[in-house]
Tab-separated table of C-alpha atoms and ligand atoms in Angstrom:
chain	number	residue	atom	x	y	z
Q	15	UNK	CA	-59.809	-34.036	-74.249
Q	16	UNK	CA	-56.647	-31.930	-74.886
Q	17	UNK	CA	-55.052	-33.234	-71.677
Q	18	UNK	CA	-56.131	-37.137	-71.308
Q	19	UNK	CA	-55.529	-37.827	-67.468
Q	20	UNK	CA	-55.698	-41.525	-69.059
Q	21	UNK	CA	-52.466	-41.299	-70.964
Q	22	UNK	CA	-50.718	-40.701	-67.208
Q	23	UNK	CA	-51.254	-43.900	-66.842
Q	24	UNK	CA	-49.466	-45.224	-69.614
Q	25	UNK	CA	-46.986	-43.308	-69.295
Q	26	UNK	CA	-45.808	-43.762	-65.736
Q	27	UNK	CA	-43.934	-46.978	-65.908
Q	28	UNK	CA	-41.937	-46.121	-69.025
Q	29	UNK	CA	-40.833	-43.092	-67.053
Q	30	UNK	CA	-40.638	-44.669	-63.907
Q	31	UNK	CA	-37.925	-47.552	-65.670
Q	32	UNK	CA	-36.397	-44.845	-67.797
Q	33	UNK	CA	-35.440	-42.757	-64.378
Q	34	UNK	CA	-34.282	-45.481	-63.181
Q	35	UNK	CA	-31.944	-46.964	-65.499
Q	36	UNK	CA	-30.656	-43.084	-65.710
Q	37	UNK	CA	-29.473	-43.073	-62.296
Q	38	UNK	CA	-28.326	-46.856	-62.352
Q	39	UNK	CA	-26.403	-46.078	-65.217
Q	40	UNK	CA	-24.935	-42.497	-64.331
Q	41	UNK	CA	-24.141	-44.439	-60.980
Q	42	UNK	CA	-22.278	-46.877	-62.559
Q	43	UNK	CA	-20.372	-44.795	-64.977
Q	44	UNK	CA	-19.679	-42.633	-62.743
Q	45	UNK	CA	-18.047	-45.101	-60.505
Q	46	UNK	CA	-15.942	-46.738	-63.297
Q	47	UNK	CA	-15.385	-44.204	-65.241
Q	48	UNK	CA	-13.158	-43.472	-61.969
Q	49	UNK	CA	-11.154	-46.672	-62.114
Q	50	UNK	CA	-8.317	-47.617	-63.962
Q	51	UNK	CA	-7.731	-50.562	-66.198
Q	52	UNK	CA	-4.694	-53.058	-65.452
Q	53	UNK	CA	-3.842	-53.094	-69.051
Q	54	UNK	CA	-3.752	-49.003	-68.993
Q	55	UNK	CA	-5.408	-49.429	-72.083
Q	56	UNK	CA	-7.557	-46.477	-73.085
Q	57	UNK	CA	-11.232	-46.950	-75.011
Q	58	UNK	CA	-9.605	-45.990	-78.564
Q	59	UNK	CA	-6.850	-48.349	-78.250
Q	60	UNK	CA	-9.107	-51.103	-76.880
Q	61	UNK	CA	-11.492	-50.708	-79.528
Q	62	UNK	CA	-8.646	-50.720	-82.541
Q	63	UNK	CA	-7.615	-54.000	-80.917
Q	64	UNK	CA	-10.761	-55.663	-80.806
Q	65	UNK	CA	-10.810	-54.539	-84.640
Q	66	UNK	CA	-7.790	-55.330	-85.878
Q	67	UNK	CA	-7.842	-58.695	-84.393
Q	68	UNK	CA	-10.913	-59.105	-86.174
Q	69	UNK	CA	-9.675	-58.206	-89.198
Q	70	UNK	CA	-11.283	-55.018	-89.493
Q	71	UNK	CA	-8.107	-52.722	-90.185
Q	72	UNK	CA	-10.352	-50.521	-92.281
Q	73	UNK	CA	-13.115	-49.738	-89.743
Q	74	UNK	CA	-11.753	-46.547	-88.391
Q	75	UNK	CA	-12.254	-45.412	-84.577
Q	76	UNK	CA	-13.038	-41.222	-84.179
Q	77	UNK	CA	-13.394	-39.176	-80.972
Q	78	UNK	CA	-16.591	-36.989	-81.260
Q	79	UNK	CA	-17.896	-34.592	-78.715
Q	80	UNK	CA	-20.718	-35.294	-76.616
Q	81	UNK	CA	-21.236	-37.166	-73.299
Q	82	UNK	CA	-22.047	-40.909	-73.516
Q	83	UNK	CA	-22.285	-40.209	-77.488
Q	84	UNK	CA	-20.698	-43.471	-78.578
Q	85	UNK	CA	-21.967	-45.390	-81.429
Q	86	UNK	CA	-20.480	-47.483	-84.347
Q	87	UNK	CA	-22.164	-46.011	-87.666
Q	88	UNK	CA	-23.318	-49.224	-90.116
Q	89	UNK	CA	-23.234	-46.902	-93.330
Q	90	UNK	CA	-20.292	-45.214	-93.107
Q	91	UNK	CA	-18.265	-48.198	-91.337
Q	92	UNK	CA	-16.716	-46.379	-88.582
Q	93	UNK	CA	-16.714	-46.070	-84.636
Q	94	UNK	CA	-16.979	-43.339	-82.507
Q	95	UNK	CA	-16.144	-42.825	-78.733
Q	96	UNK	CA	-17.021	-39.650	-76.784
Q	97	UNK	CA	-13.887	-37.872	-75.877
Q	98	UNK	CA	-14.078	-39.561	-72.084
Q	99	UNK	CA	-14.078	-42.622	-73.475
Q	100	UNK	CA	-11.808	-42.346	-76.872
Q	101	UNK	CA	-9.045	-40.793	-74.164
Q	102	UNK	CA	-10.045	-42.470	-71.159
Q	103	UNK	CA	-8.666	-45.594	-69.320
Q	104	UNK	CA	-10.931	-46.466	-66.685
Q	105	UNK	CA	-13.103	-50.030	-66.608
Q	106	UNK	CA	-16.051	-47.839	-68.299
Q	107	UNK	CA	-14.012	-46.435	-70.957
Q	108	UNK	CA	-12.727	-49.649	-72.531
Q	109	UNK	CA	-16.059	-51.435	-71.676
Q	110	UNK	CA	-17.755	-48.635	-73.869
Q	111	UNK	CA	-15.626	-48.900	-76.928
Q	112	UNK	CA	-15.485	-52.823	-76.456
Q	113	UNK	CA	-19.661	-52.561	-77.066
Q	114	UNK	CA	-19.393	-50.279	-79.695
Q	115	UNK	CA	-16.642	-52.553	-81.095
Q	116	UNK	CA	-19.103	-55.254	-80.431
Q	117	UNK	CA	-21.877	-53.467	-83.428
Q	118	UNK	CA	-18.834	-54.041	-85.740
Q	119	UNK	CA	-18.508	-57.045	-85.093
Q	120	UNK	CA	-22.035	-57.723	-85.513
Q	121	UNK	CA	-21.983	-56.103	-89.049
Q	122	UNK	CA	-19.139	-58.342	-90.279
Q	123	UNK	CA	-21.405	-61.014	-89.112
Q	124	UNK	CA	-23.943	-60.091	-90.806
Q	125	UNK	CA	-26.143	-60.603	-87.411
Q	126	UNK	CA	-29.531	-60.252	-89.079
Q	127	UNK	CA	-31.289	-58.000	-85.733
Q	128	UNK	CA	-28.565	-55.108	-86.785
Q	129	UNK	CA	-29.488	-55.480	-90.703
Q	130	UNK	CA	-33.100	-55.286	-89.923
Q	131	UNK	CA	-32.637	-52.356	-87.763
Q	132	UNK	CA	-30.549	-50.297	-89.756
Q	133	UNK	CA	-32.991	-51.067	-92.324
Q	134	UNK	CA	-35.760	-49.607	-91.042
Q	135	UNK	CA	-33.728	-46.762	-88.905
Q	136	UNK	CA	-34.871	-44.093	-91.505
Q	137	UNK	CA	-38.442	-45.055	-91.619
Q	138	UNK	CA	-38.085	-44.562	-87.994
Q	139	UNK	CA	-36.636	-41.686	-87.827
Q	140	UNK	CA	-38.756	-40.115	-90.594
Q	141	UNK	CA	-42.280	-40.812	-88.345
Q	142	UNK	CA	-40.988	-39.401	-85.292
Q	143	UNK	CA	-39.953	-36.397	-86.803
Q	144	UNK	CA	-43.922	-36.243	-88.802
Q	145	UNK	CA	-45.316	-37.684	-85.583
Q	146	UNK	CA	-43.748	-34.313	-83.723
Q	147	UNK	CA	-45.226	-31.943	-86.440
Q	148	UNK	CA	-48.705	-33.950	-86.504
Q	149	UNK	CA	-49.104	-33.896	-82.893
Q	150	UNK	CA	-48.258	-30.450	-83.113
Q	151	UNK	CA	-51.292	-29.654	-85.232
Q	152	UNK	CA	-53.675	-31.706	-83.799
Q	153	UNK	CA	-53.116	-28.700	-80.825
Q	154	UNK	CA	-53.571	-26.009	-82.999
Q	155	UNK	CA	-56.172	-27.325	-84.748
Q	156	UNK	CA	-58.046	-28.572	-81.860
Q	157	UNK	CA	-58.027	-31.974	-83.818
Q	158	UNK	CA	-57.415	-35.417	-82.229
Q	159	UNK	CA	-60.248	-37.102	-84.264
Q	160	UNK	CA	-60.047	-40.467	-85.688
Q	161	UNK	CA	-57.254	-39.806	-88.517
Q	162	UNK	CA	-55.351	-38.539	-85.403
Q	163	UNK	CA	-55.591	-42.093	-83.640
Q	164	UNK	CA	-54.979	-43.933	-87.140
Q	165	UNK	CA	-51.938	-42.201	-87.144
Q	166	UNK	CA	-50.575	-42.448	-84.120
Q	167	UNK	CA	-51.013	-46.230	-83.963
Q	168	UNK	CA	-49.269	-46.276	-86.688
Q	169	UNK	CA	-46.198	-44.136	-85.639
Q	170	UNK	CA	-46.050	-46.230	-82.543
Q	171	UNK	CA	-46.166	-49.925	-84.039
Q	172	UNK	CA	-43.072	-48.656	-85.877
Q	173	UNK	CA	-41.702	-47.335	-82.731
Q	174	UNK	CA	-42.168	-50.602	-80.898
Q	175	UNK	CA	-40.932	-53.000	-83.765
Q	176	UNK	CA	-37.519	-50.557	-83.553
Q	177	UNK	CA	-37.354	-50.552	-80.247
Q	178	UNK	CA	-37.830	-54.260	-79.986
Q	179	UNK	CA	-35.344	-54.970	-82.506
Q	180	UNK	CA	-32.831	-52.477	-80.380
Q	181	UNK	CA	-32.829	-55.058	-77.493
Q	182	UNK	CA	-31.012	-58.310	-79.091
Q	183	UNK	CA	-28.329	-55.824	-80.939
Q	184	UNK	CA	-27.278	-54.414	-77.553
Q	185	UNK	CA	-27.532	-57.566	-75.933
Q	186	UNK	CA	-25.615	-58.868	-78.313
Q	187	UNK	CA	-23.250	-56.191	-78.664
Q	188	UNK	CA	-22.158	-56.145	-75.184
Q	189	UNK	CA	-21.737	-60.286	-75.040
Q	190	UNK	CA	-19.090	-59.911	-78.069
Q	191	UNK	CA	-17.840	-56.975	-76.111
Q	192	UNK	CA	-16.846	-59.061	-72.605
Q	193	UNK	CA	-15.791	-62.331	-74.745
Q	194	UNK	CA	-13.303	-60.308	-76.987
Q	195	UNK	CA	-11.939	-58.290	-73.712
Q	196	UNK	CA	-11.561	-61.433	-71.637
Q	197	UNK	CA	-9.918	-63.647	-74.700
Q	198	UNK	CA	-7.550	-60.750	-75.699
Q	199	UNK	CA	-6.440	-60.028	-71.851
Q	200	UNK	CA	-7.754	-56.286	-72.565
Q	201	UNK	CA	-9.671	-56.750	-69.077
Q	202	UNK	CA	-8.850	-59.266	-66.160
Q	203	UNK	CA	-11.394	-61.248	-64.393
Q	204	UNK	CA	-11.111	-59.234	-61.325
Q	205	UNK	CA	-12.540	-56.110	-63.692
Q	206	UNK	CA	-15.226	-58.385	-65.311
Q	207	UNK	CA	-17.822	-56.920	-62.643
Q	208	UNK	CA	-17.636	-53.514	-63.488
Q	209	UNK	CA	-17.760	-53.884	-67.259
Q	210	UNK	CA	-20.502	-55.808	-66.694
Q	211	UNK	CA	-22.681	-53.191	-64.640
Q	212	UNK	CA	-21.868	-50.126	-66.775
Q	213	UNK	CA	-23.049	-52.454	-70.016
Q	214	UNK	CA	-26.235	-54.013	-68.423
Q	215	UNK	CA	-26.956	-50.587	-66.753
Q	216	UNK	CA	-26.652	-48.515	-70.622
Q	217	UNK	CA	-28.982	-51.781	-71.803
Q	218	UNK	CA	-31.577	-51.095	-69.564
Q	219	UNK	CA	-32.307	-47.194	-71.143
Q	220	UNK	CA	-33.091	-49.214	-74.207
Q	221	UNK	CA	-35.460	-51.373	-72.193
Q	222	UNK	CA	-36.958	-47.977	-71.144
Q	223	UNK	CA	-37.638	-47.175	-74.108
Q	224	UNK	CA	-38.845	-50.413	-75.207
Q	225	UNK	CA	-41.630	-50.087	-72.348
Q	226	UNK	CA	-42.346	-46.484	-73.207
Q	227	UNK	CA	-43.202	-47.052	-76.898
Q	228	UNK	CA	-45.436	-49.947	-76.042
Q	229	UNK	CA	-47.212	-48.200	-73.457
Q	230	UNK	CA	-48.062	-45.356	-76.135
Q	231	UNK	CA	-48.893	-47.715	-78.836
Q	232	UNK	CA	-51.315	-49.573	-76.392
Q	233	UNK	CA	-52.982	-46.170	-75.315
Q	234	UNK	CA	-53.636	-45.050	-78.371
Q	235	UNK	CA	-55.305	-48.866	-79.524
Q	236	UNK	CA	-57.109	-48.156	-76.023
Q	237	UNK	CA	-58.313	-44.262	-77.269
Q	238	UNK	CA	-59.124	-46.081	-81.132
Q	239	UNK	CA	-61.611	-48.491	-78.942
Q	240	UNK	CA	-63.252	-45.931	-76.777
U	20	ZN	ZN1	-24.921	-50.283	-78.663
C-alpha cells in the first residue's frame, strides 16, 4: 500500500521520454553551443535586436546565473539569458535568446495560451508546493485514504491543464524565434538546422512533462476506481 508497484507503471514512460529528451537536448546544446554564428552575434545582442525591432525598447535583457536558466518573466517584463547564453555566440546561444525573445513577443501579442498560463502559474505553483507537504503526511500518517485520492486528482488535473497549456507557448515561441532570426539576417539558412534541433530538442522536456503529469493524474483516477 505504501509502495504501489502499480504506479511503476505509470510512471515509466514519462521518465522514459523525459531521459530522453535530456540527452537529446544536452546533445544538441552541447554541439551548438560549440559553434559559432556568422553574424558573431552573441544571445544578448540577438535578443535586444529581436526587441527593439519589435518595438520593445523597454523590455530589458539580464544575464542570471544558472545553466539553461533562460526565461522571459510576463510580470516584470524582462528577459533573462544564462550567462552561456547572454555572453555566448554559438548557433545555441542566439537560438536560446531568440525563443525567449519569442515569449515577448507573444505577450505584446497578447497570444491568449501565454495569458492563460501565466494566469494560472500561481495556482500551479501553490498545489505542487501543498501537494509535496500532503504527500508528505499521508507517509507519516500512514494515510492514503480517500481524501488522499480526492486530492491528488485534483493537484494533477491542474498539473495537466498547465502542462498542456505549456506546449503551444513553446511551440509558438520558438516559430517567432526562427522567423525573426531568418527575416533580420541574425542567422543564415545554412545555420537554420541547428537552431532548429536545440529548440525542438528543449520542447520536447516540456512534452515530458506533459506525459508525466497525465500519467499521474490517470493513476490516481485508476486508484479512486479500485
Ligand atoms: Zn520558452
Amino acid at each position: 500500500m505504501y509502495f504501489d508497484p502499480i504506479w511503476f507503471l505509470f510512471a515509466i514512460p514519462g521518465i522514459l521520454l523525459g531521459i530522453w529528451a535530456q540527452v537529446k537536448l544536452s546533445h544538441a546544446y552541447g554541439k551548438y553551443s560549440q559553434i559559432g554564428v556568422d553574424s558573431g552575434m552573441t544571445g544578448a545582442e540577438a535578443a535586444r535586436e529581436i526587441l527593439d525591432r519589435a518595438g520593445l525598447v523597454n523590455v530589458p535583457v539580464e544575464e542570471i546565473p544558472g545553466h539553461l536558466s533562460d526565461h522571459y518573466d510576463p510580470t516584470k517584463r524582462a528577459l533573462f539569458l544564462s550567462s552561456e547564453n547572454f555572453r555566448g555566440n554559438s548557433i545555441a546561444a542566439v537560438g536560446v535568446a531568440a525563443h525567449e525573445s519569442g515569449h515577448a513577443l507573444q505577450h505584446q501579442a497578447a497570444y491568449a495560451p501565454l495569458s492563460f498560463r501565466t494566469a494560472i502559474a500561481p495556482i500551479t505553483q501553490f498545489a505542487s508546493t501543498a501537494w509535496m507537504f500532503i504527500f508528505f503526511a499521508g507517509f507519516i500518517f500512514h494515510s492514503f485514504g480517500h481524501m488522499f485520492i480526492t486530492i491528488a486528482i485534483v493537484v494533477f488535473s491542474i498539473m495537466t491543464v498547465f502542462q498542456l497549456v505549456t506546449l503551444p507557448v513553446e511551440y509558438d515561441a520558438s516559430r517567432r524565434a526562427k522567423e525573426q532570426l531568418f527575416r533580420l539576417g541574425l542567422v543564415h539558412e545554412h545555420e537554420r538546422a541547428g537552431v532548429s534541433k536545440v529548440l525542438d530538442a528543449a520542447a520536447l522536456t516540456y512534452v515530458a512533462a506533459l506525459v508525466t503529469a497525465v500519467m499521474d493524474l490517470l493513476y490516481f483516477l485508476d486508484r479512486a476506481r479500485r
